[in-house]
Amino acid sequence: MRPITYVRATDTATAVTAVSSDPTSDFLAGGTTEVDLLRQNVMNPRRLVDINDLPLTGIVGTPEGGVRIGALARMSDVAAAPVVRERFPLIAQALELGASPQLRNMASMGGNLLQRVRCSYFRDAESPCNKREPGTGCSAVEGFSRGHAVLGTSEHCIATHPSDVAVALVALDARVHTLGPKGERSYAIDDFFLLPGDAPHREHPMEHGELITEIEVPATPIARHSLYLKVRDRASYEFALVSVAAALSVMDGVIADVRMALGGVATKPWRARRAEDFLIGAATQRNDFAMAARVEMADARPTAMNAFKVELAQRAVVRALDMLCDGNETGAAPGSGSGSPT
Ligand SMILES: Cc1cc2nc3c(=O)[nH]c(=O)nc-3n(C[C@H](O)[C@H](O)[C@H](O)COP(=O)(O)OP(=O)(O)OC[C@H]3O[C@@H](n4cnc5c(N)ncnc54)[C@H](O)[C@@H]3O)c2cc1C
Ligand code: SF4
């Protein structure tokens, strides 16, 4: 048995000092990732610094039309917040389609961004895994890889980023604010998630002891017309095989603006910039949607087991855009975002 010390931080500066001064310590928020991995011997902190008393739970609309979300706001509270539902339906839907009600009541937004991959080799604490133990190899490349990534992979890691809400936040150009031993920092969310490259154990640019304090979503008027479509093996309590966060504005039958990001297919929440570029100025036609999806997936590098994701992602993109054009963005509401895109 490994002894673990537990302390409860009462202010942010103390929490940062406590973790940054001790390489064997971790923050503890809702514990839904941290405690699982601790029990499985995947993470081995000797000290847990509980941050649940810190005043980081706010969900506040900005006068400009954005929202500032405290790192300790619970997934369920963020999904239920009127300002989020009204201004950013894709965020509310992404949260409600994740995990289970019990987990959403515990899980924090900061912890959600930092949750670890669901690759079974990472989680069994025994198999070679470059993410868990750098330099040992990647068991998934030649192993079981049905749920793994087809975009942003490297020979060293092909694990999919598991967060749903991160996909919506990437589509919206959110910013992640932190407090670390060197002071406050702010990251564009697309830079916050790192590709595995040859260092898959580095998943974000923060240093040890840096605390996420807030997620800032800028005003994005087209997000009022948005959705999160999640395709998964069963209708609830399951991670995405493919997901699409999308927002659209149409003028005179032509796409004036679009935001899109993909989940379940890449090693980080994947901003679909190629598809966006293709769609701006295009007609709202299925053929154009399908071409945009094809362009986005052109660099996919699937394994034999997950090649189906390339086609599935393209169909999901088309379906998401169809739903937005039909004014059917509530179609991705809880429980209905599953099933096979046609
Ligand atoms: C069965 C199951 C199903 C799930 N399904 C889904 C799903 O469908 N979609 C989805 O998106 N997620 C899913 N999740 C993941 C879940 O959303 C995350 O476990 C949760 O959001 C993590 O938040 P937490 O507050 O519990 O974090 P913790 O477990 O407390 O922490 C997670 C990590 O983040 C660090 N940390 C936490 N807060 C901060 C902070 N403010 N600053 C710096 N570091 C911090 C911790 O040290 C730890 O390393 C599922 C989880 C489980 C167990
Ligand atoms: S895919 Fe990544 S997490 Fe999974 S075994 Fe390979 S290195 Fe580890």
Short mmCIF file of N, CA and C and ligand atoms in Angstrom, two decimals, residues 117 119-122 127-132 137-141 148 156-160 200, ligand 2:
data_model
loop_
_atom_site.label_atom_id
_atom_site.label_comp_id
_atom_site.label_asym_id
_atom_site.label_seq_id
_atom_site.Cartn_x
_atom_site.Cartn_y
_atom_site.Cartn_z
N VAL A 117 -6.33 9.96 -21.42
CA VAL A 117 -6.87 9.19 -22.54
C VAL A 117 -7.50 7.87 -22.07
N CYS A 119 -7.28 5.05 -23.78
CA CYS A 119 -6.55 3.92 -24.36
C CYS A 119 -6.34 2.84 -23.29
N SER A 120 -6.76 1.60 -23.58
CA SER A 120 -6.71 0.55 -22.56
C SER A 120 -5.27 0.23 -22.16
N TYR A 121 -4.32 0.43 -23.08
CA TYR A 121 -2.92 0.13 -22.75
C TYR A 121 -2.36 1.18 -21.78
N PHE A 122 -2.83 2.40 -21.90
CA PHE A 122 -2.42 3.45 -20.95
C PHE A 122 -2.96 3.11 -19.57
N SER A 127 1.16 -2.59 -19.86
CA SER A 127 1.61 -2.66 -21.26
C SER A 127 2.58 -1.52 -21.58
N PRO A 128 3.46 -1.75 -22.56
CA PRO A 128 4.27 -0.63 -23.04
C PRO A 128 3.36 0.52 -23.48
N CYS A 129 3.70 1.72 -23.07
CA CYS A 129 2.88 2.90 -23.41
C CYS A 129 3.75 4.15 -23.25
N ASN A 130 4.01 4.80 -24.39
CA ASN A 130 4.87 6.00 -24.36
C ASN A 130 4.28 7.14 -23.56
N LYS A 131 2.97 7.17 -23.45
CA LYS A 131 2.35 8.28 -22.71
C LYS A 131 2.54 8.07 -21.20
N ARG A 132 2.37 6.84 -20.75
CA ARG A 132 2.52 6.55 -19.32
C ARG A 132 3.98 6.44 -18.93
N GLY A 137 7.35 2.40 -25.89
CA GLY A 137 6.65 1.97 -27.11
C GLY A 137 5.15 2.18 -27.00
N CYS A 138 4.50 2.00 -28.14
CA CYS A 138 3.04 2.19 -28.18
C CYS A 138 2.38 0.86 -28.51
N SER A 139 1.66 0.30 -27.56
CA SER A 139 1.02 -1.01 -27.78
C SER A 139 -0.15 -0.93 -28.75
N ALA A 140 -0.72 0.26 -28.91
CA ALA A 140 -1.94 0.37 -29.72
C ALA A 140 -1.67 0.34 -31.21
N VAL A 141 -0.48 0.79 -31.62
CA VAL A 141 -0.19 0.88 -33.06
C VAL A 141 -0.41 -0.47 -33.75
N HIS A 148 -9.25 4.52 -31.48
CA HIS A 148 -8.11 5.44 -31.51
C HIS A 148 -8.23 6.47 -32.63
N HIS A 156 4.43 7.35 -32.22
CA HIS A 156 4.63 7.15 -30.78
C HIS A 156 3.34 7.10 -29.98
N CYS A 157 2.25 7.57 -30.54
CA CYS A 157 0.97 7.54 -29.83
C CYS A 157 -0.18 7.85 -30.78
N ILE A 158 -1.27 7.07 -30.64
CA ILE A 158 -2.45 7.30 -31.49
C ILE A 158 -3.71 7.43 -30.63
N ALA A 159 -3.54 7.76 -29.36
CA ALA A 159 -4.72 7.83 -28.48
C ALA A 159 -5.57 9.05 -28.81
N THR A 160 -6.87 8.87 -28.73
CA THR A 160 -7.83 9.93 -29.00
C THR A 160 -8.00 10.82 -27.77
N PRO A 200 4.57 12.01 -26.38
CA PRO A 200 3.14 11.92 -26.05
C PRO A 200 2.81 12.11 -24.58
S1 SF4 B 2 -1.87 5.05 -28.08
FE1 SF4 B 2 -0.76 6.42 -26.67
S2 SF4 B 2 -1.74 5.99 -24.74
FE2 SF4 B 2 -2.20 4.23 -26.05
S3 SF4 B 2 -0.53 2.72 -25.79
FE3 SF4 B 2 0.05 4.06 -27.45
S4 SF4 B 2 1.32 5.61 -26.42
FE4 SF4 B 2 0.08 4.68 -24.84
#
